[in-house]
């Protein structure tokens, strides 16, 4: 038997298996190529469902508010909509650029009157409701670099704000997280000189020799000193309703 070719040994093994099966064995329909849809994911969901929920009596399908009659979906949706509804505002600003230059102007924005701001205080992450009119100062303290593309001339990096300090009227200061001030990426400011488009980020090309196209110095991972034309500080002098 040991000298039999591998194909013959396999054929012989299959034959022995067939002989061992009972005569009334049920064979799959090989002509029908359709197979039952896998239900592993739905099965796992049912298995992971807490027992105290599965043993409860089913709720009345006609009453969607049975679980919490005091907090209906309609009321909850209306409250969220009211809070997140954007309005037109005109913010009077004093801006400081990367090299210390300053300019005054007005910034028209569409934003809710109050919003929830994720921030860190003493190493603990919080969510605080902030009124737009309560913001006194926004200062960008750090920019993080990310690789945009690799070119023959070098590697192109984009530096965006990664540490933003917000001072509220009354002296409360917090470190904002996420994209709460995403509009600061690029925004227009108007004054007696006209309109100017300002930015809080910049692009720079790191050459093969390690130097930067802008002439700046520093690592590609993180920077404390921004490009000279980038906005570093925004001081809110006043916030008043604007024109829609």
CSV table of C-alpha atoms in Angstrom, one decimal:
chain,number,residue,atom,x,y,z
A,1,UNK,CA,0.0,0.0,0.0
A,2,UNK,CA,2.9,2.3,0.8
A,3,UNK,CA,4.1,2.1,-2.8
A,4,UNK,CA,0.8,3.3,-4.3
A,5,UNK,CA,0.8,6.7,-6.0
A,6,UNK,CA,-0.6,9.6,-4.0
A,7,UNK,CA,-3.6,10.0,-6.4
A,8,UNK,CA,-4.5,6.3,-6.1
A,9,UNK,CA,-4.2,6.3,-2.3
A,10,UNK,CA,-6.6,9.3,-2.2
A,11,UNK,CA,-9.0,7.6,-4.5
A,12,UNK,CA,-8.8,4.5,-2.3
A,13,UNK,CA,-9.4,6.5,0.9
A,14,UNK,CA,-12.5,8.1,-0.6
A,15,UNK,CA,-13.9,4.7,-1.6
A,16,UNK,CA,-13.5,3.4,1.9
A,17,UNK,CA,-15.4,6.4,3.3
A,18,UNK,CA,-18.2,5.8,0.9
A,19,UNK,CA,-18.5,2.2,1.9
A,20,UNK,CA,-18.6,3.2,5.6
A,21,UNK,CA,-21.6,5.5,5.1
A,22,UNK,CA,-25.2,4.1,5.7
A,23,UNK,CA,-27.3,3.4,2.7
A,24,UNK,CA,-30.0,6.0,3.8
A,25,UNK,CA,-27.5,8.9,4.0
A,26,UNK,CA,-28.8,12.2,2.7
A,27,UNK,CA,-26.6,13.7,-0.1
A,28,UNK,CA,-26.5,17.4,-0.9
A,29,UNK,CA,-28.1,18.5,-4.1
A,30,UNK,CA,-25.0,19.3,-6.2
A,31,UNK,CA,-27.1,20.5,-9.2
A,32,UNK,CA,-28.5,23.4,-7.2
A,33,UNK,CA,-25.5,25.7,-6.8
A,34,UNK,CA,-27.4,28.1,-4.4
A,35,UNK,CA,-26.2,27.8,-0.8
A,36,UNK,CA,-28.0,29.1,2.2
A,37,UNK,CA,-26.9,32.6,3.2
A,38,UNK,CA,-24.5,32.7,6.1
A,39,UNK,CA,-26.1,33.9,9.4
A,40,UNK,CA,-23.1,33.8,11.6
A,41,UNK,CA,-23.2,37.6,12.3
A,42,UNK,CA,-27.0,37.6,13.2
A,43,UNK,CA,-26.5,34.5,15.3
A,44,UNK,CA,-23.7,36.1,17.2
A,45,UNK,CA,-25.8,39.1,17.9
A,46,UNK,CA,-28.6,37.0,19.3
A,47,UNK,CA,-26.1,35.1,21.4
A,48,UNK,CA,-24.6,38.2,22.9
A,49,UNK,CA,-28.0,39.7,23.7
A,50,UNK,CA,-28.3,40.1,27.6
A,51,UNK,CA,-30.6,37.4,29.1
A,52,UNK,CA,-32.6,39.9,31.1
A,53,UNK,CA,-33.7,41.6,27.9
A,54,UNK,CA,-34.6,38.4,26.1
A,55,UNK,CA,-36.8,37.3,29.0
A,56,UNK,CA,-38.8,40.5,29.1
A,57,UNK,CA,-42.2,40.7,27.6
A,58,UNK,CA,-42.3,42.3,24.2
A,59,UNK,CA,-43.3,45.9,24.1
A,60,UNK,CA,-46.4,47.1,22.3
A,61,UNK,CA,-45.2,47.8,18.7
A,62,UNK,CA,-47.8,50.5,18.4
A,63,UNK,CA,-46.3,52.5,21.2
A,64,UNK,CA,-42.7,53.5,20.4
A,65,UNK,CA,-42.5,55.6,23.5
A,66,UNK,CA,-43.3,52.8,26.0
A,67,UNK,CA,-39.6,52.5,27.1
A,68,UNK,CA,-39.4,56.1,28.2
A,69,UNK,CA,-42.6,58.0,27.9
A,70,UNK,CA,-41.1,61.2,29.3
A,71,UNK,CA,-38.5,61.5,26.6
A,72,UNK,CA,-40.1,60.9,23.3
A,73,UNK,CA,-38.1,60.8,20.0
A,74,UNK,CA,-40.0,63.8,18.8
A,75,UNK,CA,-39.0,65.9,21.8
A,76,UNK,CA,-35.4,64.6,21.7
A,77,UNK,CA,-35.1,65.4,18.0
A,78,UNK,CA,-36.6,68.9,18.5
A,79,UNK,CA,-34.2,69.6,21.3
A,80,UNK,CA,-31.1,68.5,19.3
A,81,UNK,CA,-32.3,70.4,16.3
A,82,UNK,CA,-32.8,73.6,18.3
A,83,UNK,CA,-29.3,73.3,19.8
A,84,UNK,CA,-27.5,72.6,16.6
A,85,UNK,CA,-29.4,75.1,14.4
A,86,UNK,CA,-26.9,77.4,12.7
A,87,UNK,CA,-27.3,81.1,12.6
A,88,UNK,CA,-25.5,83.9,10.9
A,89,UNK,CA,-23.0,85.8,13.0
A,90,UNK,CA,-20.5,88.6,12.5
A,91,UNK,CA,-17.4,88.3,14.7
A,92,UNK,CA,-15.1,91.3,15.2
A,93,UNK,CA,-11.6,90.0,15.5
A,94,UNK,CA,-8.0,91.0,16.3
A,95,UNK,CA,-5.8,88.4,14.6
A,96,UNK,CA,-2.1,87.7,15.2
A,97,UNK,CA,-0.1,86.0,12.5
A,98,UNK,CA,2.9,83.6,12.9
A,99,UNK,CA,5.5,86.4,12.7
A,100,UNK,CA,3.6,88.7,15.1
A,101,UNK,CA,1.8,90.9,12.6
A,102,UNK,CA,-1.7,91.9,13.6
A,103,UNK,CA,-4.8,92.9,11.7
A,104,UNK,CA,-8.4,93.7,12.6
A,105,UNK,CA,-11.5,92.7,10.7
A,106,UNK,CA,-14.8,91.0,10.7
A,107,UNK,CA,-15.5,87.3,10.1
A,108,UNK,CA,-19.0,86.2,8.9
A,109,UNK,CA,-19.8,82.7,10.0
A,110,UNK,CA,-22.7,80.2,10.1
A,111,UNK,CA,-22.7,78.6,13.6
A,112,UNK,CA,-25.0,77.5,16.4
A,113,UNK,CA,-25.5,79.9,19.3
A,114,UNK,CA,-24.1,77.2,21.6
A,115,UNK,CA,-22.3,74.0,21.0
A,116,UNK,CA,-20.6,71.1,22.9
A,117,UNK,CA,-16.8,71.4,22.9
A,118,UNK,CA,-14.6,68.4,23.7
A,119,UNK,CA,-11.6,69.4,25.8
A,120,UNK,CA,-8.9,68.1,28.1
A,121,UNK,CA,-8.4,69.5,31.7
A,122,UNK,CA,-5.7,68.0,33.9
A,123,UNK,CA,-5.4,65.0,31.7
A,124,UNK,CA,-9.2,64.2,31.8
A,125,UNK,CA,-11.4,64.6,28.8
A,126,UNK,CA,-14.6,66.5,29.2
A,127,UNK,CA,-17.5,67.8,27.0
A,128,UNK,CA,-18.5,71.4,27.8
A,129,UNK,CA,-21.4,73.4,26.4
A,130,UNK,CA,-20.0,76.7,25.2
A,131,UNK,CA,-21.8,79.8,23.9
A,132,UNK,CA,-20.2,81.4,20.9
A,133,UNK,CA,-20.5,84.8,22.5
A,134,UNK,CA,-18.5,83.6,25.5
A,135,UNK,CA,-15.4,82.9,23.5
A,136,UNK,CA,-12.7,85.5,24.2
A,137,UNK,CA,-9.6,84.1,22.6
A,138,UNK,CA,-8.4,81.2,20.5
A,139,UNK,CA,-4.7,80.5,20.4
A,140,UNK,CA,-3.1,77.7,18.3
A,141,UNK,CA,0.0,76.4,20.2
A,142,UNK,CA,1.0,73.4,18.1
A,143,UNK,CA,0.8,72.1,14.6
A,144,UNK,CA,1.1,68.4,13.6
A,145,UNK,CA,2.6,67.5,10.3
A,146,UNK,CA,1.3,64.7,8.0
A,147,UNK,CA,2.8,63.4,4.7
A,148,UNK,CA,0.7,64.5,1.7
A,149,UNK,CA,2.8,63.0,-1.1
A,150,UNK,CA,6.3,62.1,-2.2
A,151,UNK,CA,7.8,63.9,-5.2
A,152,UNK,CA,11.0,63.8,-7.0
A,153,UNK,CA,12.0,67.1,-5.3
A,154,UNK,CA,11.2,65.7,-1.8
A,155,UNK,CA,8.3,65.0,0.5
A,156,UNK,CA,5.3,67.3,0.8
A,157,UNK,CA,3.9,67.8,4.3
A,158,UNK,CA,0.8,69.5,5.6
A,159,UNK,CA,0.9,71.2,9.1
A,160,UNK,CA,-2.5,71.6,10.8
A,161,UNK,CA,-3.5,72.8,14.3
A,162,UNK,CA,-3.2,70.0,16.9
A,163,UNK,CA,-3.3,72.0,20.2
A,164,UNK,CA,-5.8,74.8,20.5
A,165,UNK,CA,-6.3,76.7,23.7
A,166,UNK,CA,-9.6,78.5,24.2
A,167,UNK,CA,-10.2,81.2,26.7
A,168,UNK,CA,-13.8,82.1,27.7
A,169,UNK,CA,-15.0,85.4,29.1
A,170,UNK,CA,-14.4,85.2,32.8
A,171,UNK,CA,-10.9,83.6,32.5
A,172,UNK,CA,-11.8,79.9,32.1
A,173,UNK,CA,-9.3,78.3,29.7
A,174,UNK,CA,-9.5,74.9,28.1
A,175,UNK,CA,-7.7,72.8,25.5
A,176,UNK,CA,-10.0,72.0,22.6
A,177,UNK,CA,-10.0,68.6,20.9
A,178,UNK,CA,-11.3,67.5,17.5
A,179,UNK,CA,-12.6,69.7,14.7
A,180,UNK,CA,-14.6,72.1,16.9
A,181,UNK,CA,-13.0,75.0,15.0
A,182,UNK,CA,-12.7,73.4,11.6
A,183,UNK,CA,-13.6,76.7,9.9
A,184,UNK,CA,-10.2,78.0,11.0
A,185,UNK,CA,-8.6,76.0,8.3
A,186,UNK,CA,-9.3,78.8,5.8
A,187,UNK,CA,-11.6,81.8,6.4
A,188,UNK,CA,-12.2,85.3,5.0
A,189,UNK,CA,-11.7,88.5,7.0
A,190,UNK,CA,-13.1,91.9,5.9
A,191,UNK,CA,-11.8,95.3,6.9
A,192,UNK,CA,-11.3,98.8,5.4
A,193,UNK,CA,-8.6,97.4,3.1
A,194,UNK,CA,-11.0,94.9,1.6
A,195,UNK,CA,-11.1,91.1,1.9
A,196,UNK,CA,-8.3,88.7,2.8
A,197,UNK,CA,-8.3,84.9,3.0
A,198,UNK,CA,-6.4,83.6,6.0
A,199,UNK,CA,-5.2,80.1,6.9
A,200,UNK,CA,-4.3,78.2,10.0
A,201,UNK,CA,-2.3,75.6,8.2
A,202,UNK,CA,0.5,75.5,5.7
A,203,UNK,CA,2.3,73.1,3.2
A,204,UNK,CA,6.0,72.7,3.0
A,205,UNK,CA,8.4,70.5,1.0
A,206,UNK,CA,11.2,68.7,2.7
A,207,UNK,CA,14.0,68.3,0.2
A,208,UNK,CA,16.3,65.3,-0.1
A,209,UNK,CA,19.0,67.1,1.9
A,210,UNK,CA,16.6,67.6,4.8
A,211,UNK,CA,16.0,71.3,4.3
A,212,UNK,CA,12.6,72.9,3.8
A,213,UNK,CA,11.3,74.8,0.8
A,214,UNK,CA,10.0,77.7,3.0
A,215,UNK,CA,13.4,78.0,4.7
A,216,UNK,CA,11.9,77.1,8.1
A,217,UNK,CA,13.5,74.6,10.4
A,218,UNK,CA,12.0,71.9,12.5
A,219,UNK,CA,10.8,68.3,12.4
A,220,UNK,CA,8.0,67.1,10.1
A,221,UNK,CA,6.1,65.6,13.0
A,222,UNK,CA,5.2,68.6,15.1
A,223,UNK,CA,5.9,72.4,15.2
A,224,UNK,CA,5.4,75.1,17.8
A,225,UNK,CA,6.5,77.9,15.4
A,226,UNK,CA,4.2,78.3,12.4
A,227,UNK,CA,4.7,79.8,9.0
A,228,UNK,CA,4.8,83.6,9.2
A,229,UNK,CA,1.5,84.1,7.3
A,230,UNK,CA,-0.5,81.6,9.3
A,231,UNK,CA,-3.0,82.7,11.9
A,232,UNK,CA,-1.8,82.0,15.4
A,233,UNK,CA,-4.2,84.0,17.7
A,234,UNK,CA,-7.8,85.1,17.3
A,235,UNK,CA,-9.2,87.6,19.8
A,236,UNK,CA,-13.0,87.9,19.8
A,237,UNK,CA,-13.8,91.5,20.3
A,238,UNK,CA,-17.6,91.1,19.7
A,239,UNK,CA,-20.1,88.6,18.4
A,240,UNK,CA,-23.3,89.9,17.0
A,241,UNK,CA,-26.0,88.5,14.7
A,242,UNK,CA,-25.2,88.7,11.0
A,243,UNK,CA,-27.2,88.7,7.8
A,244,UNK,CA,-28.3,85.4,6.5
